[in-house]
PDB file of C-alpha atoms in Angstrom:
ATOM      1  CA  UNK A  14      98.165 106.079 102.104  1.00 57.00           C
ATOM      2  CA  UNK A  15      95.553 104.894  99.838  1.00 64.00           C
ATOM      3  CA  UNK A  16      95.327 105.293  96.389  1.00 63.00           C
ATOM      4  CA  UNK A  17      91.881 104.826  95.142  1.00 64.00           C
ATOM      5  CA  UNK A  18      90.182 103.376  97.729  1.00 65.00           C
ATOM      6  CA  UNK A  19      86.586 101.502  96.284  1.00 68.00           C
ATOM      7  CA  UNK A  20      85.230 100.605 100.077  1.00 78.00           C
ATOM      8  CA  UNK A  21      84.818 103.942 102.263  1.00 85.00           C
ATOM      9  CA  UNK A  22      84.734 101.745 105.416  1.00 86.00           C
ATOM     10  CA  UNK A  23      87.941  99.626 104.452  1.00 83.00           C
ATOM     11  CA  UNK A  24      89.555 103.669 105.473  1.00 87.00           C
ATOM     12  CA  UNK A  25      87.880 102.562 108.933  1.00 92.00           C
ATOM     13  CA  UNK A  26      89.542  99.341 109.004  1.00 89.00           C
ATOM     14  CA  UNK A  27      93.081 100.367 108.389  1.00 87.00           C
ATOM     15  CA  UNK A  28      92.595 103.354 110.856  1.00 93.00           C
ATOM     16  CA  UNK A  29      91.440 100.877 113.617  1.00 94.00           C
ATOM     17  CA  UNK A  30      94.776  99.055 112.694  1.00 91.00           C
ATOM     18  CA  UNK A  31      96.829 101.623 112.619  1.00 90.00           C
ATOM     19  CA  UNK A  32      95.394 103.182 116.213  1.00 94.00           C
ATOM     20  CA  UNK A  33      96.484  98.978 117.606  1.00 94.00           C
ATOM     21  CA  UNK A  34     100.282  99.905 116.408  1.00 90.00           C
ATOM     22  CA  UNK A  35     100.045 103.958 117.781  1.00 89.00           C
ATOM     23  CA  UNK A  36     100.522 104.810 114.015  1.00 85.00           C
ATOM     24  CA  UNK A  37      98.854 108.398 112.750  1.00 82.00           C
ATOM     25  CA  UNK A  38     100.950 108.261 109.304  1.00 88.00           C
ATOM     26  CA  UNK A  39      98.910 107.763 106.390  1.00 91.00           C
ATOM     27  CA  UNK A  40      97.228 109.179 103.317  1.00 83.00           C
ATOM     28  CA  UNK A  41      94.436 108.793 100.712  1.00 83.00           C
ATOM     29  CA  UNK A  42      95.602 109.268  97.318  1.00 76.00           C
ATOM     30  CA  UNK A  43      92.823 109.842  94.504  1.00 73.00           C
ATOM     31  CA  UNK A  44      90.773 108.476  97.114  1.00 78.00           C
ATOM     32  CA  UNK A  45      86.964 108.184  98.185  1.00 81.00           C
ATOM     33  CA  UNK A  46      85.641 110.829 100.684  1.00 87.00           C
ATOM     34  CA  UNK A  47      85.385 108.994 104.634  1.00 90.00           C
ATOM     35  CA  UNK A  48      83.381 112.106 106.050  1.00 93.00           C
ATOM     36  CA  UNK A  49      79.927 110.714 105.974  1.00 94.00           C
ATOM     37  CA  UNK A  50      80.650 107.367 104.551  1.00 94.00           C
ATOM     38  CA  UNK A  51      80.673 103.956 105.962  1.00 93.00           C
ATOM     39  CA  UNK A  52      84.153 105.169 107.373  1.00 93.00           C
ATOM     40  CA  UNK A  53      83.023 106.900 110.122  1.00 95.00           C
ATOM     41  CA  UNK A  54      80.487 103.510 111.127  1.00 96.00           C
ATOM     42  CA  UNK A  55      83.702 101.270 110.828  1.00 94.00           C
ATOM     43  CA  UNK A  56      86.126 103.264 112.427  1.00 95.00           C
ATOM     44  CA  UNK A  57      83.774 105.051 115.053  1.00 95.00           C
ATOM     45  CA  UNK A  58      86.362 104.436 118.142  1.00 95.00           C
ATOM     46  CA  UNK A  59      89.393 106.133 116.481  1.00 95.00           C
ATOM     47  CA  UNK A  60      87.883 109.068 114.646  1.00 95.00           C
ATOM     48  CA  UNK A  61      91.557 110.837 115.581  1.00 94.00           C
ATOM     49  CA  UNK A  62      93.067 108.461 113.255  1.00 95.00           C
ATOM     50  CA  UNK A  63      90.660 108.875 110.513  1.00 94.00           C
ATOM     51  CA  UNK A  64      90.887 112.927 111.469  1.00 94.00           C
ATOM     52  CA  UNK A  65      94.680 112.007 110.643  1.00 95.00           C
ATOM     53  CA  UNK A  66      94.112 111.148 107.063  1.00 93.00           C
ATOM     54  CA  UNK A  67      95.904 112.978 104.755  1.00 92.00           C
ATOM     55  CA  UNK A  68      94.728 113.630 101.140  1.00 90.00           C
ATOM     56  CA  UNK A  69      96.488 113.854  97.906  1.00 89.00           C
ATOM     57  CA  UNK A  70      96.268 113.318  93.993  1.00 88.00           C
ATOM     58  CA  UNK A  71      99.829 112.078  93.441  1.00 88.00           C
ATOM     59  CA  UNK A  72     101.209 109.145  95.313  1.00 85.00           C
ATOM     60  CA  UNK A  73     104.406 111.311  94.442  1.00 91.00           C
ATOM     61  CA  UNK A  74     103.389 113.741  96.423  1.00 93.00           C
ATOM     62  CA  UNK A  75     102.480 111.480  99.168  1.00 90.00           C
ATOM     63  CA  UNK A  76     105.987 109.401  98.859  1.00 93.00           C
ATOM     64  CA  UNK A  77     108.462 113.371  98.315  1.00 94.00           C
ATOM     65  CA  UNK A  78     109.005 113.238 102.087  1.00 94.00           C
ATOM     66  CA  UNK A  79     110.057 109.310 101.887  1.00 95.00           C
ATOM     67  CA  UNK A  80     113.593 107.990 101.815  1.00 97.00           C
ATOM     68  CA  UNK A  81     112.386 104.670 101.519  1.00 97.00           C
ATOM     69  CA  UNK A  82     109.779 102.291 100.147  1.00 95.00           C
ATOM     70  CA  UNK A  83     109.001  98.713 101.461  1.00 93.00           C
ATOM     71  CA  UNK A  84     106.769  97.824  98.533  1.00 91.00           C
ATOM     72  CA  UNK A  85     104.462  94.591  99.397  1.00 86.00           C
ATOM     73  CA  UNK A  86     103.942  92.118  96.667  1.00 86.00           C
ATOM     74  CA  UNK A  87     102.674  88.387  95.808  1.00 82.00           C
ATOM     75  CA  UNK A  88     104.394  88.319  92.771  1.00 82.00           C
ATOM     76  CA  UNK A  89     108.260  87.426  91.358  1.00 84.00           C
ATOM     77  CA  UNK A  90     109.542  87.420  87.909  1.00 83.00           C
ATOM     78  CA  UNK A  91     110.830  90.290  85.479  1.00 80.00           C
ATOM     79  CA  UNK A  92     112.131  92.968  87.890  1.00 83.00           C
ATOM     80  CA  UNK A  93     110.279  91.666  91.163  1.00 87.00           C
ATOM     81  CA  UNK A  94     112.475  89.839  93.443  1.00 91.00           C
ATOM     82  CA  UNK A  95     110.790  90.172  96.833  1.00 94.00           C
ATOM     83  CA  UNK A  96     112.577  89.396 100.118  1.00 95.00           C
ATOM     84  CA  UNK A  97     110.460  87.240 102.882  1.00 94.00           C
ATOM     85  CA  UNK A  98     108.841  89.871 105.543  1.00 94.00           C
ATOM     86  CA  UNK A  99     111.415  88.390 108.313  1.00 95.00           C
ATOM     87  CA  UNK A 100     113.593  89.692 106.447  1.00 97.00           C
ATOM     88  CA  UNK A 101     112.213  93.608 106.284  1.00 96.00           C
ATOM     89  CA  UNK A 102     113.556  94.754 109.922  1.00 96.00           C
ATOM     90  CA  UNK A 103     117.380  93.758 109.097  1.00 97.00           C
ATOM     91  CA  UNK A 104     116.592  95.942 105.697  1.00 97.00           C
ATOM     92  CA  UNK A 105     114.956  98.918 107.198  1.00 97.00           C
ATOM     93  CA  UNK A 106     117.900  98.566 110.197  1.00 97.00           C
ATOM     94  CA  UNK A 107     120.703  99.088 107.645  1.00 97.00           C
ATOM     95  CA  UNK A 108     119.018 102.152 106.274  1.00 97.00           C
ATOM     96  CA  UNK A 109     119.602 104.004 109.346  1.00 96.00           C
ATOM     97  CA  UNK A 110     117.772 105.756 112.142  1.00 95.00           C
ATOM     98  CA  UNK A 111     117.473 109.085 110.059  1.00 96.00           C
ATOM     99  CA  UNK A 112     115.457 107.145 107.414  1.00 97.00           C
ATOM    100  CA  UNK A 113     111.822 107.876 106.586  1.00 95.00           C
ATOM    101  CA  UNK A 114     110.395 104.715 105.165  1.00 94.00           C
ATOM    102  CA  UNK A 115     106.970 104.132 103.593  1.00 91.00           C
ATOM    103  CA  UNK A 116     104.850 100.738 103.392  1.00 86.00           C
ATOM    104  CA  UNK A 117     103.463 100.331 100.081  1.00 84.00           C
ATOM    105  CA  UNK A 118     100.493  97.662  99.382  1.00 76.00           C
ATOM    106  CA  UNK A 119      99.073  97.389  95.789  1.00 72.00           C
ATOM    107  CA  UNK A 120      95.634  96.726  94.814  1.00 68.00           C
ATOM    108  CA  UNK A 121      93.661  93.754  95.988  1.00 60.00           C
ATOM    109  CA  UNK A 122      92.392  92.857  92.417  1.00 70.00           C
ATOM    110  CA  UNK A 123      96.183  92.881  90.552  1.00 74.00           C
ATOM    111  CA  UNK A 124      98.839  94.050  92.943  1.00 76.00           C
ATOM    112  CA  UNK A 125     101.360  96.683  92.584  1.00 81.00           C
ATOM    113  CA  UNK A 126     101.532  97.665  88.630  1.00 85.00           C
ATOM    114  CA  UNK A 127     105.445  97.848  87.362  1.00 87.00           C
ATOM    115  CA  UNK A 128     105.635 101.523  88.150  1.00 88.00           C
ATOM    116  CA  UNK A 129     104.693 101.224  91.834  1.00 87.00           C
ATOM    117  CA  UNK A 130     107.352  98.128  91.980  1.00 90.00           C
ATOM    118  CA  UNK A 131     110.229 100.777  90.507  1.00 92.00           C
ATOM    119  CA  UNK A 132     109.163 103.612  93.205  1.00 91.00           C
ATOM    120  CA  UNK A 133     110.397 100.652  95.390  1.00 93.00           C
ATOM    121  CA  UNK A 134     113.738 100.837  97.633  1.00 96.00           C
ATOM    122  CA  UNK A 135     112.755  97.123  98.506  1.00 97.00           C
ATOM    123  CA  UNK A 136     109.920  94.213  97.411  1.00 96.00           C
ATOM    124  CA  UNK A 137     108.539  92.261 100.321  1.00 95.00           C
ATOM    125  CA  UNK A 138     106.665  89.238 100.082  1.00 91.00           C
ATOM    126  CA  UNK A 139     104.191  88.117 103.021  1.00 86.00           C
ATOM    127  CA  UNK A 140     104.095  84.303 103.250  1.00 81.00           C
ATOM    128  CA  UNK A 141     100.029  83.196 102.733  1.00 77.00           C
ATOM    129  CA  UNK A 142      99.685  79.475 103.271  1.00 76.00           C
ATOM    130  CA  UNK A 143      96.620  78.627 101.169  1.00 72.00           C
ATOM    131  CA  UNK A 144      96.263  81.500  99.717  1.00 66.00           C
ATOM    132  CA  UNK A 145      98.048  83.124  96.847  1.00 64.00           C
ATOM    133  CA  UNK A 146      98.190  86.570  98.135  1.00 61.00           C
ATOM    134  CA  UNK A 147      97.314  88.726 101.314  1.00 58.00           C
ATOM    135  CA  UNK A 148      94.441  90.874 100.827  1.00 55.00           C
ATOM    136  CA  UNK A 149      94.433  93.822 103.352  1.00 54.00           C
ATOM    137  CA  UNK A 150      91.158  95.914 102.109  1.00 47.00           C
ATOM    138  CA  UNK A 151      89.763  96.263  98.982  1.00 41.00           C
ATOM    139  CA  UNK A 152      91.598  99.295  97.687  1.00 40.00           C
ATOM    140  CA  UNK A 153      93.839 100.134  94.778  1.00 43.00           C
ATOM    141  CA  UNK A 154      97.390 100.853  96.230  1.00 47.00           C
ATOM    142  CA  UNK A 155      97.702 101.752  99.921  1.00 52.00           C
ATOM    143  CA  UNK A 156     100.753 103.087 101.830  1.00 52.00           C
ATOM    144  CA  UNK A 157     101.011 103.315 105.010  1.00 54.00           C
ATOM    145  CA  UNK A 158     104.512 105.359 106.529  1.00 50.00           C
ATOM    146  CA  UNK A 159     106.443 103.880 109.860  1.00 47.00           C
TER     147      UNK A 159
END
């Protein structure tokens, strides 16, 4: 799921990713139309997965069928502790087969906002040598279920 997206095609990227893992999950919350955007140049080979995309106007609504949330962030302090992603699979192992989880990426420009981080079973931090932070697409917050 994306909520917000600001690059049409970026919704082309992300369904070319998720077509490379077999994944068909995902939504667009609040987001920008693909149909006869730059999405449909970007993602051309795996129109099924953009055909796949879900659209909402609450990232509650998106999240109600969820038992979990692996929320992805950059940044510690005042209620952020994140674990290191090697860590995620042990996590999401001890939740149990019957669990429906839900990746959750903030926004490229400032990261998950405190209320994102509190819809959060877990925070996970991707390491980023160099870099201070992993920028997937230029969205606002994007989940993607697994």
């Amino acid at each position: 799921m994306l909520l917000q997206p600001q690059q049409p095609g970026n919704l082309g990227f992300i369904a070319r990713a998720l077509a490379n893992f077999g994944l068909r999950d995902w939504w667009s919350v609040r987001g920008t139309p693909w149909r006869g955007s730059d999405a449909e140049r970007t993602g051309t080979m795996v129109r099924p997965e953009l055909e796949a995309l879900r659209e909402t106007g609450s990232l509650a609504e998106a999240l109600e069928d969820r038992s979990h949330v692996a929320g992805f962030t950059a940044r510690s302090g005042f209620r952020r502790d994140p674990v290191p992603l090697a860590d995620l699979p042990a996590i999401a192992a001890e939740w149990g087969e019957e669990a429906r989880p839900a990746l959750l990426f903030g926004p490229e420009d400032c990261g998950l906002e405190t209320a994102d981080c509190d819809r959060c079973t877990v925070l996970v931090r991707i390491p980023t040598p160099g870099l201070h932070s992993l920028h997937l697409v230029e969205t606002r917050t994007q989940v993607l279920a697994f």
